[in-house]
Structures are given as structure tokens and as C-alpha cells.
Amino acid sequence: QVQLVESGGGLVQPGGSLRLSCAASRSILSITAMRWYRQAPGKQRELVAQITAGGSTHYADSMKGRFAISRDNAKNTVYLQMNSLKPEDTAVYYCNALTSGSYWGQGTQVTVSS
């Protein structure tokens, strides 16, 4: 099993930046893939970005060039750097670990508004 704790959400103005963190309860090198998802009100949860144990990254098209996923293996933490934020990025952001099962954090709210 893996416990995940997200942090770093909040209120930011359009064009601003935030960095989300996801702390895992065990080594992320043993986890096949770490992912960030988001869910806006009234919408389905969607994949934002992924980083594999081997370091490969993948982004949803609408996030390419604005978001960056990274990790600190020593801290068992995955990050999501979000730049040039737009109101449509407003959502609850969830961390997910794909290993022998699929594990979720509790989510962190990101609100982009002036």
C-alpha cells in the first residue's frame, strides 16, 4: 500500500504559479508511475501529468509547456509546477500512485481567480 499526502494548493491570480507536492509513504522508485489528476466541478477527473519510475514524463495536451512534473527520490515526493495558470485550471488536484494497485491522495484545491 501507499499513502499519499498532497499540499500546495490555494488561491492564485490568472497568470500566476503554484507548486503542488505529493509525499508518498514509501520509495517512489518502487512505484510504476506517479500521476497528477484534476477534477473540476461538474466534470470528470482527468489526467494532468505522469512520471514513471524510469523518469519518463507525459502531459495532457492542454498542460504542455505550462506544467512540469518532477520528483525528489530522497524525499519520496513528486511535484507539479504549474505556471501561467488560467481560471479553467481551477480544480481539485489529486496525486495517484500506480503500483500493485492504484492509490489516491485526498486532493488539494487550486483556485485561479482575480
PDB file of C-alpha atoms in Angstrom:
ATOM      1  CA  GLN A   1       0.000   0.000   0.000  1.00  0.00           C
ATOM      2  CA  VAL A   2       0.939   3.625  -0.462  1.00  0.00           C
ATOM      3  CA  GLN A   3      -0.330   6.634   1.449  1.00  0.00           C
ATOM      4  CA  LEU A   4      -0.207   9.926  -0.414  1.00  0.00           C
ATOM      5  CA  VAL A   5      -0.478  13.426   1.005  1.00  0.00           C
ATOM      6  CA  GLU A   6      -0.875  16.417  -1.308  1.00  0.00           C
ATOM      7  CA  SER A   7      -0.127  20.002  -0.391  1.00  0.00           C
ATOM      8  CA  GLY A   8       0.489  23.354  -2.019  1.00  0.00           C
ATOM      9  CA  GLY A   9      -2.926  24.266  -3.336  1.00  0.00           C
ATOM     10  CA  GLY A  10      -4.529  27.628  -2.834  1.00  0.00           C
ATOM     11  CA  LEU A  11      -5.871  30.760  -4.470  1.00  0.00           C
ATOM     12  CA  VAL A  12      -3.812  32.353  -7.233  1.00  0.00           C
ATOM     13  CA  GLN A  13      -4.463  35.061  -9.795  1.00  0.00           C
ATOM     14  CA  PRO A  14      -4.573  34.277 -13.512  1.00  0.00           C
ATOM     15  CA  GLY A  15      -1.058  34.108 -14.895  1.00  0.00           C
ATOM     16  CA  GLY A  16       0.345  33.078 -11.536  1.00  0.00           C
ATOM     17  CA  SER A  17       2.148  29.932 -10.429  1.00  0.00           C
ATOM     18  CA  LEU A  18       1.783  27.224  -7.827  1.00  0.00           C
ATOM     19  CA  ARG A  19       3.785  24.150  -6.930  1.00  0.00           C
ATOM     20  CA  LEU A  20       1.932  21.112  -5.650  1.00  0.00           C
ATOM     21  CA  SER A  21       3.637  18.400  -3.637  1.00  0.00           C
ATOM     22  CA  CYS A  22       2.720  14.759  -3.152  1.00  0.00           C
ATOM     23  CA  ALA A  23       4.519  12.932  -0.363  1.00  0.00           C
ATOM     24  CA  ALA A  24       4.446   9.138  -0.540  1.00  0.00           C
ATOM     25  CA  SER A  25       4.764   6.756   2.400  1.00  0.00           C
ATOM     26  CA  ARG A  26       7.354   4.630   0.639  1.00  0.00           C
ATOM     27  CA  SER A  27      10.044   4.874  -2.008  1.00  0.00           C
ATOM     28  CA  ILE A  28       8.632   6.260  -5.232  1.00  0.00           C
ATOM     29  CA  LEU A  29      11.309   4.343  -7.153  1.00  0.00           C
ATOM     30  CA  SER A  30       9.298   1.200  -6.416  1.00  0.00           C
ATOM     31  CA  ILE A  31       6.140   2.736  -7.871  1.00  0.00           C
ATOM     32  CA  THR A  32       5.459   2.151 -11.562  1.00  0.00           C
ATOM     33  CA  ALA A  33       4.069   5.621 -12.179  1.00  0.00           C
ATOM     34  CA  MET A  34       3.128   8.683 -10.200  1.00  0.00           C
ATOM     35  CA  ARG A  35       0.361  10.790 -11.650  1.00  0.00           C
ATOM     36  CA  TRP A  36      -1.445  14.044 -11.073  1.00  0.00           C
ATOM     37  CA  TYR A  37      -5.132  14.219 -11.920  1.00  0.00           C
ATOM     38  CA  ARG A  38      -7.612  17.014 -11.511  1.00  0.00           C
ATOM     39  CA  GLN A  39     -11.361  17.289 -11.238  1.00  0.00           C
ATOM     40  CA  ALA A  40     -13.278  20.487 -11.804  1.00  0.00           C
ATOM     41  CA  PRO A  41     -16.851  20.916 -10.551  1.00  0.00           C
ATOM     42  CA  GLY A  42     -19.273  19.023 -12.740  1.00  0.00           C
ATOM     43  CA  LYS A  43     -16.512  17.444 -14.810  1.00  0.00           C
ATOM     44  CA  GLN A  44     -14.798  14.090 -14.934  1.00  0.00           C
ATOM     45  CA  ARG A  45     -11.419  13.544 -13.364  1.00  0.00           C
ATOM     46  CA  GLU A  46      -8.687  13.987 -15.957  1.00  0.00           C
ATOM     47  CA  LEU A  47      -5.025  13.099 -16.142  1.00  0.00           C
ATOM     48  CA  VAL A  48      -2.709  16.092 -15.875  1.00  0.00           C
ATOM     49  CA  ALA A  49       0.772  14.585 -15.863  1.00  0.00           C
ATOM     50  CA  GLN A  50       2.674  11.389 -15.196  1.00  0.00           C
ATOM     51  CA  ILE A  51       6.213  10.430 -14.265  1.00  0.00           C
ATOM     52  CA  THR A  52       7.352   6.818 -14.360  1.00  0.00           C
ATOM     53  CA  ALA A  53       9.866   5.050 -12.160  1.00  0.00           C
ATOM     54  CA  GLY A  54      12.307   5.379 -15.031  1.00  0.00           C
ATOM     55  CA  GLY A  55      11.793   9.141 -15.182  1.00  0.00           C
ATOM     56  CA  SER A  56       9.709   9.390 -18.340  1.00  0.00           C
ATOM     57  CA  THR A  57       7.096  12.124 -18.281  1.00  0.00           C
ATOM     58  CA  HIS A  58       3.786  12.609 -20.046  1.00  0.00           C
ATOM     59  CA  TYR A  59       1.413  15.570 -20.089  1.00  0.00           C
ATOM     60  CA  ALA A  60      -2.115  16.204 -21.189  1.00  0.00           C
ATOM     61  CA  ASP A  61      -2.086  18.416 -24.268  1.00  0.00           C
ATOM     62  CA  SER A  62      -3.626  21.426 -22.544  1.00  0.00           C
ATOM     63  CA  MET A  63      -0.880  21.410 -19.884  1.00  0.00           C
ATOM     64  CA  LYS A  64       2.150  21.038 -22.144  1.00  0.00           C
ATOM     65  CA  GLY A  65       4.517  23.942 -21.781  1.00  0.00           C
ATOM     66  CA  ARG A  66       2.786  25.274 -18.651  1.00  0.00           C
ATOM     67  CA  PHE A  67       3.033  22.384 -16.166  1.00  0.00           C
ATOM     68  CA  ALA A  68       6.044  20.334 -15.161  1.00  0.00           C
ATOM     69  CA  ILE A  69       6.133  17.141 -13.117  1.00  0.00           C
ATOM     70  CA  SER A  70       9.256  16.218 -11.207  1.00  0.00           C
ATOM     71  CA  ARG A  71      10.323  14.158  -8.243  1.00  0.00           C
ATOM     72  CA  ASP A  72      12.728  14.060  -5.337  1.00  0.00           C
ATOM     73  CA  ASN A  73      13.552  10.425  -4.710  1.00  0.00           C
ATOM     74  CA  ALA A  74      15.246  11.115  -1.393  1.00  0.00           C
ATOM     75  CA  LYS A  75      12.061  12.769  -0.101  1.00  0.00           C
ATOM     76  CA  ASN A  76       9.677  10.302  -1.776  1.00  0.00           C
ATOM     77  CA  THR A  77       7.905  13.344  -3.157  1.00  0.00           C
ATOM     78  CA  VAL A  78       6.504  14.235  -6.560  1.00  0.00           C
ATOM     79  CA  TYR A  79       5.884  17.826  -7.577  1.00  0.00           C
ATOM     80  CA  LEU A  80       3.684  19.576 -10.077  1.00  0.00           C
ATOM     81  CA  GLN A  81       4.908  23.035 -11.038  1.00  0.00           C
ATOM     82  CA  MET A  82       2.056  24.974 -12.598  1.00  0.00           C
ATOM     83  CA  ASN A  83       2.766  28.221 -14.449  1.00  0.00           C
ATOM     84  CA  SER A  84       0.637  30.636 -16.453  1.00  0.00           C
ATOM     85  CA  LEU A  85      -2.422  29.470 -14.599  1.00  0.00           C
ATOM     86  CA  LYS A  86      -5.852  30.086 -16.086  1.00  0.00           C
ATOM     87  CA  PRO A  87      -9.291  30.167 -14.485  1.00  0.00           C
ATOM     88  CA  GLU A  88     -10.057  26.885 -16.236  1.00  0.00           C
ATOM     89  CA  ASP A  89      -7.266  25.247 -14.240  1.00  0.00           C
ATOM     90  CA  THR A  90      -9.439  25.603 -11.149  1.00  0.00           C
ATOM     91  CA  ALA A  91      -9.997  22.109  -9.761  1.00  0.00           C
ATOM     92  CA  VAL A  92      -9.156  19.690  -7.011  1.00  0.00           C
ATOM     93  CA  TYR A  93      -5.792  18.154  -7.849  1.00  0.00           C
ATOM     94  CA  TYR A  94      -5.155  14.563  -6.846  1.00  0.00           C
ATOM     95  CA  CYS A  95      -1.988  12.541  -6.627  1.00  0.00           C
ATOM     96  CA  ASN A  96      -2.122   8.923  -7.764  1.00  0.00           C
ATOM     97  CA  ALA A  97       0.340   6.068  -7.389  1.00  0.00           C
ATOM     98  CA  LEU A  98       0.150   3.171  -9.812  1.00  0.00           C
ATOM     99  CA  THR A  99       1.856   0.070  -8.469  1.00  0.00           C
ATOM    100  CA  SER A 100       0.331  -3.265  -7.483  1.00  0.00           C
ATOM    101  CA  GLY A 101      -2.816  -1.230  -7.046  1.00  0.00           C
ATOM    102  CA  SER A 102      -3.950   2.337  -7.590  1.00  0.00           C
ATOM    103  CA  TYR A 103      -3.757   4.703  -4.634  1.00  0.00           C
ATOM    104  CA  TRP A 104      -5.069   8.220  -4.232  1.00  0.00           C
ATOM    105  CA  GLY A 105      -4.387  11.172  -2.032  1.00  0.00           C
ATOM    106  CA  GLN A 106      -7.100  13.341  -0.519  1.00  0.00           C
ATOM    107  CA  GLY A 107      -6.691  16.118  -3.055  1.00  0.00           C
ATOM    108  CA  THR A 108      -5.758  19.764  -2.830  1.00  0.00           C
ATOM    109  CA  GLN A 109      -7.871  22.654  -4.089  1.00  0.00           C
ATOM    110  CA  VAL A 110      -6.457  25.023  -6.686  1.00  0.00           C
ATOM    111  CA  THR A 111      -8.478  28.138  -7.449  1.00  0.00           C
ATOM    112  CA  VAL A 112      -7.417  30.538 -10.183  1.00  0.00           C
ATOM    113  CA  SER A 113      -9.327  33.777  -9.900  1.00  0.00           C
ATOM    114  CA  SER A 114      -8.824  37.511  -9.804  1.00  0.00           C
TER     115      SER A 114
END
